[in-house]
């Protein structure tokens, strides 16, 4: 069903699109100004409170109707520390709402708070030296949940579950294995990607003594950090300052910060602030029902001009006020392509190197026509925006929706072309499509549609995010365990190493879930296969990062670390354009279960081979001497071996060589 709403009419857009930059509260010592968008309201009042949770308003002030459907008021005096709400009156119905543009809130985000943002800046923050942002294809992104990072005792951290845990330097386990911030540096990641860290609704901030957990995909206040991650959720200034301290500490250590943003749906549509101020404006509807492409009960309407503006304003605010270096869009395909391109344009004006990537899919059908949506297949229409490659993820480890399905690394047949496609960073390669004419897909594999070679969906490799695990679905280790019950631990580790070697040698952006580098697992005896698949509200025991696992799996950690440092040291793994990929990469004819290719750039020749077979193979090499940097055991920037004419590739393993 297509959306039918007066809000999309030309007349409405012409009369009620406010373009100013003063929505929300603008604080000064002498007075504070407020502007709110409420085009269908007859009246709007400003309510002032002494407290963030309790008590009646001590003052109620009527706001003046102003341009383009907004209401405005300037209140004299110093309002720092005062809490506030708006009350709209629409056709006789009064509703109280938090300011959608609130920059600070009290506990549980129930009331906005007026703060002097200048006072929330840690020392040196305004002038801080932000790290030089790498090119997208030089980025290695580490995805972590704020609470998971520190909550386990093994973290050694003081500020368990808090933003401040990211500021704790110099930590190691009693056996001198680096943890926390030191771990991030040791591994060599360029970006930390934080799971939702804006104010979300599913954790009660007034009951932080009881264990509560949620990933946080349930937005309440988009422009405010989550209170449960602060040391004091009642004072709105504290969470702001602590978030900034986290960013500053990561920056000081050379690490950029990405926020996971969830503009596609809200926690509770009827209670959402915008719904009370402009009913049904923030959401798409199917007739009387909220449309639900998010599968969370509602989907937002980026195609409504003031929602689009809201998203852009919010992102620019995080980038400017908090120095955030990148954004990951949850269910990006709920948003329209125009909005995503406008977002890129607006962020470019702040910093062209701000990273933007997202999920190029939605959870269900949307009333927005398919060709207008930011789907993965249209990524090439959104330059400067990347999408997650489920092609490489599922190709490597097996489909996320079929628990028992194996992937290339565990011997599933017929995935060679998907892996080759992934190697190109989703820009494709003419040799692949030539080969497609052959009967490629085995008839006895049920979900053969998925295994068809995808069309090139990225315009450049910078638009493709390669990964094999994230917070959703099984961890890489758990998926390997579930789909290969017959395999030994040794074999599973070989599969894991091969998986990592594949996506770290693909063209594009690299991404991994925190702890994948030391066999992170979400063991849960109550689950059919012994592991938690969707742990969005599971215990700290299941979700927390158990840093002692790093001690136990230092060989795996060293392998990941080595892959990252090797990747950074060569030119050939940072191709960008389709033409470069086409010219530089040559796939080598090889047996089933093997993908081999060379990458030739100016002054450098790399040879890469992935052997998913359970037997050793021998590959012929181009002419000359080759240095081995990655094999089945080790990876890094040190030469492991020098070979000529041929290379032996061990069972279930990768090799990467560079011509001397
Ligand atoms: Ca909250």
XYZ file of N, CA and C in Angstrom, residues 197-412:
648
model
N 23.823 4.479 21.509
C 24.314 5.174 22.692
C 23.567 6.480 22.917
N 22.550 6.733 22.073
C 21.614 7.829 22.343
C 20.646 7.307 23.404
N 19.795 8.194 23.920
C 18.879 7.804 24.986
C 17.812 6.836 24.473
N 17.848 5.612 24.983
C 16.844 4.614 24.595
C 15.969 4.235 25.785
N 14.899 3.497 25.499
C 13.845 3.366 26.502
C 13.787 2.094 27.320
N 14.498 1.045 26.929
C 14.242 -0.264 27.528
C 15.007 -0.530 28.828
N 15.841 0.389 29.254
C 16.525 0.217 30.540
C 16.046 1.333 31.466
N 15.581 0.947 32.665
C 15.090 1.936 33.620
C 16.281 2.592 34.321
N 16.471 3.862 34.024
C 17.648 4.569 34.545
C 17.547 4.869 36.036
N 16.358 4.660 36.614
C 16.226 4.895 38.054
C 16.465 3.612 38.848
N 16.752 2.519 38.146
C 16.973 1.239 38.837
C 18.293 0.615 38.394
N 19.328 1.405 38.410
C 20.599 0.896 37.882
C 21.303 -0.075 38.830
N 20.746 -0.232 40.037
C 21.321 -1.223 40.951
C 20.927 -2.634 40.563
N 19.821 -2.769 39.827
C 19.437 -4.099 39.354
C 20.002 -4.294 37.949
N 20.432 -5.523 37.667
C 21.030 -5.795 36.361
C 19.961 -5.669 35.282
N 20.193 -4.824 34.324
C 19.284 -4.685 33.187
C 20.148 -4.650 31.951
N 19.612 -5.191 30.879
C 20.415 -5.211 29.664
C 19.539 -4.985 28.445
N 20.005 -4.192 27.536
C 19.400 -4.129 26.212
C 20.401 -3.570 25.215
N 20.296 -4.037 23.975
C 21.174 -3.475 22.939
C 20.899 -1.985 22.743
N 19.621 -1.594 22.883
C 19.305 -0.172 22.792
C 18.719 0.294 21.475
N 18.144 -0.647 20.716
C 17.514 -0.246 19.449
C 16.083 0.228 19.692
N 15.932 1.130 20.661
C 14.586 1.613 20.980
C 14.666 3.087 21.389
N 14.811 3.926 20.375
C 15.113 5.341 20.602
C 14.004 6.097 21.311
N 14.413 6.964 22.238
C 13.485 7.867 22.913
C 13.890 9.319 22.635
N 15.114 9.675 22.994
C 15.610 11.034 22.708
C 16.854 10.928 21.837
N 16.715 11.364 20.596
C 17.761 11.124 19.609
C 19.030 11.956 19.817
N 18.896 13.067 20.534
C 20.040 13.987 20.598
C 20.707 14.027 21.960
N 20.515 12.954 22.711
C 21.009 12.906 24.082
C 21.655 11.537 24.307
N 22.793 11.477 24.984
C 23.382 10.162 25.274
C 22.516 9.360 26.255
N 22.640 8.045 26.202
C 21.878 7.160 27.088
C 22.309 7.371 28.555
N 21.304 7.477 29.428
C 21.593 7.772 30.831
C 22.203 6.626 31.611
N 21.845 5.385 31.269
C 22.355 4.257 32.063
C 23.855 4.060 31.857
N 24.409 4.649 30.815
C 25.855 4.548 30.584
C 26.630 5.684 31.269
N 25.877 6.562 31.971
C 26.543 7.660 32.676
C 26.603 7.321 34.157
N 27.395 8.075 34.907
C 27.472 7.817 36.346
C 26.315 8.485 37.091
N 25.586 9.386 36.411
C 24.432 10.023 37.049
C 23.388 10.407 36.009
N 22.363 9.558 35.833
C 21.368 9.842 34.795
C 20.408 10.982 35.151
N 20.421 11.428 36.398
C 19.461 12.457 36.828
C 19.888 13.855 36.385
N 21.194 14.077 36.369
C 21.721 15.371 35.943
C 22.124 15.280 34.475
N 21.308 15.910 33.635
C 21.507 15.795 32.185
C 22.878 16.202 31.683
N 23.591 17.025 32.459
C 24.905 17.479 31.997
C 25.960 16.381 32.120
N 25.746 15.454 33.056
C 26.781 14.450 33.349
C 27.003 13.506 32.169
N 25.912 12.986 31.607
C 26.059 12.025 30.509
C 26.712 12.683 29.288
N 26.424 13.969 29.110
C 27.013 14.683 27.963
C 28.529 14.769 28.145
N 28.916 15.177 29.337
C 30.345 15.334 29.620
C 31.071 13.984 29.511
N 30.449 12.940 30.049
C 31.121 11.636 30.044
C 31.217 11.046 28.637
N 30.194 11.290 27.823
C 30.269 10.841 26.431
C 31.449 11.545 25.743
N 31.567 12.845 25.996
C 32.667 13.597 25.381
C 34.027 13.113 25.896
N 34.088 12.760 27.173
C 35.358 12.246 27.709
C 35.755 10.943 27.019
N 34.730 10.119 26.742
C 34.992 8.869 26.021
C 35.552 9.160 24.630
N 34.890 10.042 23.911
C 35.338 10.376 22.555
C 36.760 10.934 22.591
N 36.984 11.818 23.551
C 38.307 12.450 23.660
C 39.400 11.412 23.922
N 39.108 10.458 24.816
C 40.108 9.434 25.144
C 40.395 8.544 23.938
N 39.345 8.162 23.216
C 39.555 7.320 22.032
C 40.348 8.103 20.988
N 39.979 9.351 20.777
C 40.708 10.181 19.811
C 42.178 10.324 20.189
N 42.402 10.559 21.468
C 43.781 10.731 21.941
C 44.625 9.494 21.621
N 43.955 8.349 21.589
C 44.655 7.107 21.287
C 44.552 6.722 19.812
N 44.144 7.676 19.000
C 44.154 7.460 17.553
C 42.970 6.692 17.009
N 41.905 6.578 17.791
C 40.759 5.765 17.358
C 39.539 6.663 17.124
N 38.917 6.512 15.957
C 37.717 7.279 15.610
C 36.483 6.611 16.221
N 35.407 7.379 16.324
C 34.189 6.878 16.974
C 33.014 6.906 15.998
N 32.374 5.757 15.846
C 31.173 5.641 15.017
C 29.983 5.389 15.933
N 28.870 6.059 15.664
C 27.638 5.792 16.412
C 26.666 4.998 15.560
N 26.061 4.013 16.177
C 24.980 3.264 15.554
C 23.721 4.104 15.739
N 23.127 4.580 14.645
C 21.944 5.430 14.766
C 20.697 4.705 14.248
N 19.609 4.926 14.952
C 18.385 4.156 14.696
C 17.245 5.133 14.416
N 17.322 5.806 13.278
C 16.275 6.765 12.928
C 15.091 6.076 12.253
N 15.150 4.752 12.124
C 14.097 4.079 11.346
C 12.834 3.740 12.125
N 12.928 3.712 13.452
C 11.727 3.480 14.262
C 11.982 4.045 15.653
N 10.932 4.123 16.478
C 11.103 4.609 17.854
C 10.593 3.548 18.830
N 10.918 3.777 20.102
C 10.562 2.827 21.167
C 9.056 2.626 21.233
N 8.309 3.734 21.310
C 6.862 3.652 21.459
C 6.259 4.819 20.672
N 5.654 4.495 19.541
C 5.199 5.548 18.625
C 4.223 6.508 19.297
N 3.261 5.990 20.057
C 2.249 6.872 20.652
C 2.847 7.788 21.712
N 3.894 7.313 22.378
C 4.510 8.130 23.422
C 5.636 9.007 22.889
N 6.013 8.813 21.645
C 7.143 9.562 21.097
C 6.793 11.044 21.007
N 7.755 11.878 21.340
C 7.514 13.325 21.429
C 6.879 13.900 20.166
N 7.410 13.551 19.019
C 6.912 14.123 17.769
C 5.446 13.751 17.524
N 5.077 12.542 17.934
C 3.703 12.080 17.743
C 2.718 12.950 18.524
N 3.153 13.470 19.666
C 2.275 14.307 20.477
C 2.227 15.746 19.962
N 3.284 16.147 19.283
C 3.339 17.524 18.790
C 2.713 17.659 17.401
N 2.950 16.676 16.544
C 2.393 16.666 15.184
C 1.919 15.236 14.902
N 0.707 14.897 15.330
C 0.272 13.499 15.217
C 0.442 12.928 13.807
N 1.019 11.733 13.764
C 1.188 10.963 12.526
C 2.134 11.601 11.507
N 2.881 12.608 11.938
C 3.809 13.216 10.989
C 5.127 12.448 10.903
N 5.594 11.935 12.020
C 6.922 11.324 12.073
C 6.956 9.927 11.449
N 5.776 9.345 11.255
C 5.704 7.941 10.831
C 4.975 7.779 9.501
N 5.301 6.684 8.831
C 4.522 6.302 7.655
C 3.342 5.465 8.130
N 2.255 5.569 7.417
C 1.091 4.768 7.786
C 0.580 3.988 6.586
N 0.031 2.828 6.888
C -0.718 2.046 5.912
C -2.171 2.193 6.310
N -2.893 3.095 5.702
C -4.261 3.365 6.144
C -4.220 3.893 7.561
N -4.894 3.203 8.485
C -4.949 3.656 9.871
C -3.769 3.134 10.702
N -3.090 2.127 10.173
C -2.018 1.470 10.930
C -0.658 2.129 10.672
N 0.202 2.085 11.679
C 1.579 2.462 11.427
C 2.192 1.423 10.494
N 2.857 1.877 9.459
C 3.599 0.947 8.612
C 4.763 0.412 9.444
N 5.247 -0.786 9.092
C 6.149 -1.458 10.026
C 7.295 -2.182 9.339
N 8.016 -1.507 8.493
C 9.158 -2.143 7.830
C 10.305 -2.406 8.797
N 10.206 -1.891 10.022
C 11.251 -2.139 11.018
C 10.953 -3.395 11.836
N 9.724 -3.915 11.707
C 9.254 -5.050 12.530
C 9.314 -4.717 14.016
N 9.231 -3.437 14.348
C 9.224 -3.018 15.751
C 7.961 -2.226 16.076
N 6.987 -2.250 15.165
C 5.718 -1.586 15.455
C 5.509 -0.257 14.754
N 6.559 0.314 14.205
C 6.397 1.572 13.466
C 7.613 1.773 12.586
N 7.445 2.598 11.566
C 8.599 3.016 10.763
C 8.504 4.517 10.559
N 9.630 5.170 10.577
C 9.645 6.622 10.463
C 9.574 7.030 8.996
N 9.345 8.338 8.772
C 9.064 8.828 7.421
C 10.103 9.860 6.986
N 11.275 9.373 6.602
C 12.341 10.287 6.177
C 11.928 11.114 4.966
N 10.921 10.631 4.233
C 10.452 11.366 3.056
C 9.568 12.558 3.425
N 9.164 12.687 4.692
C 8.460 13.885 5.145
C 9.539 14.923 5.479
N 9.401 16.103 4.904
C 10.540 17.031 4.889
C 11.079 17.410 6.266
N 10.199 17.536 7.258
C 10.696 17.928 8.575
C 11.280 16.742 9.345
N 10.962 15.527 8.917
C 11.630 14.351 9.491
C 13.035 14.255 8.887
N 13.096 14.488 7.592
C 14.402 14.505 6.921
C 15.316 15.543 7.587
N 14.759 16.738 7.799
C 15.543 17.788 8.442
C 15.960 17.366 9.854
N 15.047 16.709 10.529
C 15.332 16.263 11.896
C 16.525 15.305 11.928
N 16.536 14.362 10.997
C 17.652 13.416 10.923
C 18.960 14.147 10.623
N 18.903 15.048 9.660
C 20.124 15.771 9.275
C 20.627 16.626 10.438
N 19.699 17.355 11.080
C 20.087 18.204 12.211
C 20.711 17.369 13.326
N 20.110 16.219 13.591
C 20.577 15.357 14.668
C 21.998 14.839 14.383
N 22.209 14.357 13.168
C 23.529 13.823 12.802
C 24.597 14.912 12.847
N 24.249 16.092 12.322
C 25.222 17.186 12.331
C 25.541 17.596 13.767
N 24.543 17.534 14.624
C 24.760 17.884 16.028
C 25.746 16.911 16.689
N 25.557 15.619 16.469
C 26.495 14.635 17.040
C 27.905 14.840 16.481
N 27.974 15.132 15.199
C 29.299 15.307 14.581
C 29.988 16.557 15.126
N 29.218 17.638 15.290
C 29.833 18.901 15.720
C 30.040 18.953 17.228
N 28.989 18.663 17.983
C 29.060 18.854 19.428
C 29.890 17.758 20.100
N 29.774 16.517 19.587
C 30.434 15.377 20.236
C 31.658 14.870 19.463
N 31.916 15.460 18.300
C 33.067 15.062 17.477
C 32.990 13.600 17.022
N 31.779 13.135 16.777
C 31.607 11.760 16.290
C 32.107 11.678 14.850
N 32.786 10.582 14.526
C 33.491 10.457 13.242
C 32.767 9.612 12.198
N 31.647 9.007 12.580
C 30.967 8.165 11.607
C 29.633 7.693 12.135
N 28.783 7.253 11.212
C 27.441 6.800 11.592
C 27.100 5.509 10.874
N 26.506 4.591 11.620
C 26.027 3.331 11.050
C 24.504 3.348 11.143
N 23.845 3.230 10.008
C 22.386 3.330 9.964
C 21.730 1.972 10.085
N 20.954 1.845 11.143
C 20.161 0.644 11.340
C 19.043 0.625 10.287
N 18.797 -0.533 9.693
C 17.751 -0.673 8.666
C 17.674 0.564 7.748
N 18.790 0.841 7.124
C 18.914 2.045 6.293
C 17.888 2.061 5.154
N 17.472 0.874 4.715
C 16.565 0.817 3.563
C 15.142 1.268 3.893
N 14.892 1.628 5.162
C 13.614 2.275 5.479
C 13.668 3.736 5.041
N 14.869 4.281 4.988
C 15.022 5.674 4.582
C 15.057 5.773 3.056
N 14.704 6.967 2.574
C 14.730 7.149 1.126
C 16.119 7.608 0.676
N 16.411 7.324 -0.572
C 17.735 7.607 -1.136
C 18.032 9.104 -1.091
N 17.019 9.930 -1.365
C 17.227 11.380 -1.333
C 17.716 11.815 0.048
N 17.069 11.318 1.087
C 17.478 11.691 2.444
C 18.925 11.270 2.705
N 19.270 10.056 2.327
C 20.644 9.588 2.579
C 21.657 10.479 1.845
N 21.343 10.848 0.618
C 22.262 11.721 -0.123
C 22.342 13.118 0.494
N 21.204 13.602 1.003
C 21.215 14.913 1.688
C 22.058 14.837 2.965
N 21.984 13.705 3.644
C 22.779 13.504 4.864
C 24.268 13.557 4.514
N 24.626 12.857 3.452
C 26.043 12.869 3.032
C 26.502 14.301 2.770
N 25.635 15.060 2.064
C 25.976 16.439 1.717
C 26.169 17.292 2.979
N 25.263 17.139 3.917
C 25.326 17.961 5.133
C 26.568 17.605 5.962
N 26.868 16.305 6.063
C 28.041 15.903 6.851
C 29.339 16.289 6.132
N 29.313 16.281 4.804
C 30.486 16.718 4.044
C 30.887 18.138 4.420
N 29.875 18.969 4.700
C 30.183 20.356 5.046
C 30.906 20.456 6.387
N 30.737 19.458 7.217
C 31.445 19.437 8.502
C 32.806 18.767 8.317
N 32.812 17.617 7.664
C 34.052 16.856 7.479
C 33.789 15.766 6.433
N 34.457 15.880 5.318
C 34.228 14.933 4.216
C 34.600 13.495 4.582
N 35.410 13.341 5.627
C 35.865 12.003 5.989
C 34.950 11.294 6.989
N 33.841 11.909 7.344
C 32.894 11.211 8.231
C 32.366 9.986 7.491
N 32.470 8.863 8.165
C 32.095 7.594 7.546
C 30.577 7.398 7.665
N 29.951 6.946 6.589
C 28.520 6.605 6.653
C 28.331 5.219 6.050
N 27.721 4.339 6.811
C 27.390 3.022 6.273
C 26.138 2.526 6.977
N 25.521 1.506 6.394
C 24.293 1.037 7.019
C 23.826 -0.288 6.466
N 22.736 -0.740 7.049
C 22.122 -1.991 6.610
C 21.256 -1.686 5.392
N 21.616 -2.240 4.263
C 20.876 -1.972 3.031
C 19.640 -2.826 2.894
N 18.950 -2.998 3.988
C 17.717 -3.795 3.966
C 16.773 -3.276 5.050
N 15.526 -3.760 4.981
C 14.539 -3.465 6.020
C 14.048 -4.808 6.535
N 13.259 -4.785 7.613
C 12.803 -6.052 8.182
C 11.487 -6.509 7.567
N 10.825 -5.596 6.838
C 9.539 -5.954 6.239
C 9.224 -4.975 5.111
N 8.040 -5.114 4.525
C 7.635 -4.233 3.428
C 7.370 -2.814 3.930
N 7.702 -1.846 3.103
C 7.434 -0.447 3.431
C 6.504 0.132 2.368
N 5.649 1.108 2.758
C 4.817 1.767 1.737
C 5.626 2.662 0.801
N 6.873 2.946 1.164
C 7.715 3.754 0.278
C 8.137 2.874 -0.908
N 7.938 3.378 -2.152
C 8.283 2.529 -3.306
C 9.737 2.052 -3.253
N 9.919 0.819 -3.673
C 11.215 0.148 -3.572
C 12.347 0.970 -4.181
N 12.102 1.531 -5.362
C 13.187 2.215 -6.061
C 13.583 3.538 -5.398
N 12.797 3.967 -4.400
C 13.165 5.195 -3.675
C 13.934 4.882 -2.399
N 14.032 3.602 -2.043
C 14.596 3.240 -0.745
C 16.085 2.928 -0.822
N 16.789 3.184 0.279
C 18.246 3.016 0.340
C 18.624 1.536 0.490
N 18.164 0.732 -0.457
C 18.457 -0.697 -0.444
C 19.889 -0.964 -0.920
N 20.424 -2.090 -0.472
C 21.789 -2.451 -0.851
C 21.974 -2.413 -2.367
N 20.992 -2.920 -3.099
C 21.154 -2.973 -4.560
C 21.257 -1.586 -5.195
N 20.859 -0.537 -4.464
C 20.969 0.835 -4.987
C 22.121 1.611 -4.362
N 23.005 0.916 -3.678
C 24.115 1.608 -3.004
C 24.871 2.523 -3.962
N 25.039 2.065 -5.202
C 25.789 2.869 -6.181
C 25.121 4.224 -6.442
N 23.843 4.352 -6.078
C 23.154 5.648 -6.258
C 23.381 6.587 -5.072
N 24.173 6.148 -4.086
C 24.435 6.960 -2.888
C 25.941 7.076 -2.657
N 26.619 7.841 -3.494
C 28.084 7.937 -3.363
C 28.485 8.398 -1.956
N 29.524 7.782 -1.428
C 29.980 8.176 -0.091
C 29.225 7.494 1.031
N 28.364 6.553 0.679
C 27.623 5.787 1.691
C 27.829 4.305 1.391
N 28.158 3.547 2.426
C 28.455 2.126 2.230
C 27.346 1.254 2.812
N 27.297 0.024 2.331
C 26.322 -0.937 2.862
C 27.055 -2.199 3.305
N 26.489 -2.863 4.311
C 27.040 -4.136 4.762
C 26.890 -5.173 3.653
N 27.935 -5.955 3.447
C 27.883 -7.029 2.456
C 27.448 -8.322 3.130
N 26.153 -8.615 3.032
C 25.712 -9.922 3.528
C 26.186 -11.016 2.571
N 26.609 -10.613 1.379
C 27.156 -11.597 0.436
C 28.407 -12.240 1.015
N 29.334 -11.406 1.496
C 30.570 -11.981 2.038
C 30.283 -12.689 3.366
N 29.441 -12.091 4.190
C 29.133 -12.702 5.495
C 28.547 -14.112 5.319
N 27.493 -14.210 4.523
C 26.849 -15.509 4.346
C 27.697 -16.442 3.494
N 28.439 -15.867 2.551
C 29.313 -16.686 1.721
C 30.380 -17.365 2.562
N 30.930 -16.640 3.502
C 31.993 -17.179 4.346
C 31.464 -18.237 5.306
N 30.395 -17.909 6.034
C 30.026 -18.741 7.183
C 28.701 -19.452 7.042
N 27.957 -19.141 5.977
C 26.634 -19.735 5.819
C 25.577 -18.728 6.207
N 24.387 -18.931 5.642
C 23.301 -17.971 5.806
C 22.934 -17.786 7.278
N 22.679 -16.533 7.663
C 22.337 -16.267 9.067
C 20.944 -16.774 9.427
N 20.109 -16.987 8.427
C 18.739 -17.425 8.735
C 18.605 -18.940 8.808
N 19.644 -19.651 8.396
C 19.616 -21.120 8.440
C 20.768 -21.565 9.341
N 20.419 -21.865 10.590
C 21.452 -22.120 11.602
C 22.493 -23.132 11.147
N 21.991 -24.229 10.552
C 22.889 -25.346 10.270
C 23.639 -25.185 8.946
N 23.292 -24.178 8.184
C 23.935 -24.057 6.882
C 25.403 -23.675 7.020
N 26.227 -24.354 6.261
C 27.659 -24.074 6.265
C 27.968 -22.977 5.251
N 29.173 -22.477 5.316
C 29.637 -21.500 4.328
C 30.876 -22.003 3.618
N 31.491 -21.141 2.843
C 32.685 -21.517 2.076
C 33.765 -22.113 2.975
N 34.018 -21.486 4.125
C 35.127 -21.960 4.975
C 34.850 -23.324 5.579
N 33.572 -23.700 5.643
C 33.255 -25.013 6.219
C 32.851 -26.015 5.142
N 33.225 -25.721 3.907
C 33.121 -26.735 2.867
C 31.829 -26.747 2.081
N 30.957 -25.755 2.260
C 29.737 -25.693 1.457
C 30.133 -25.486 -0.007
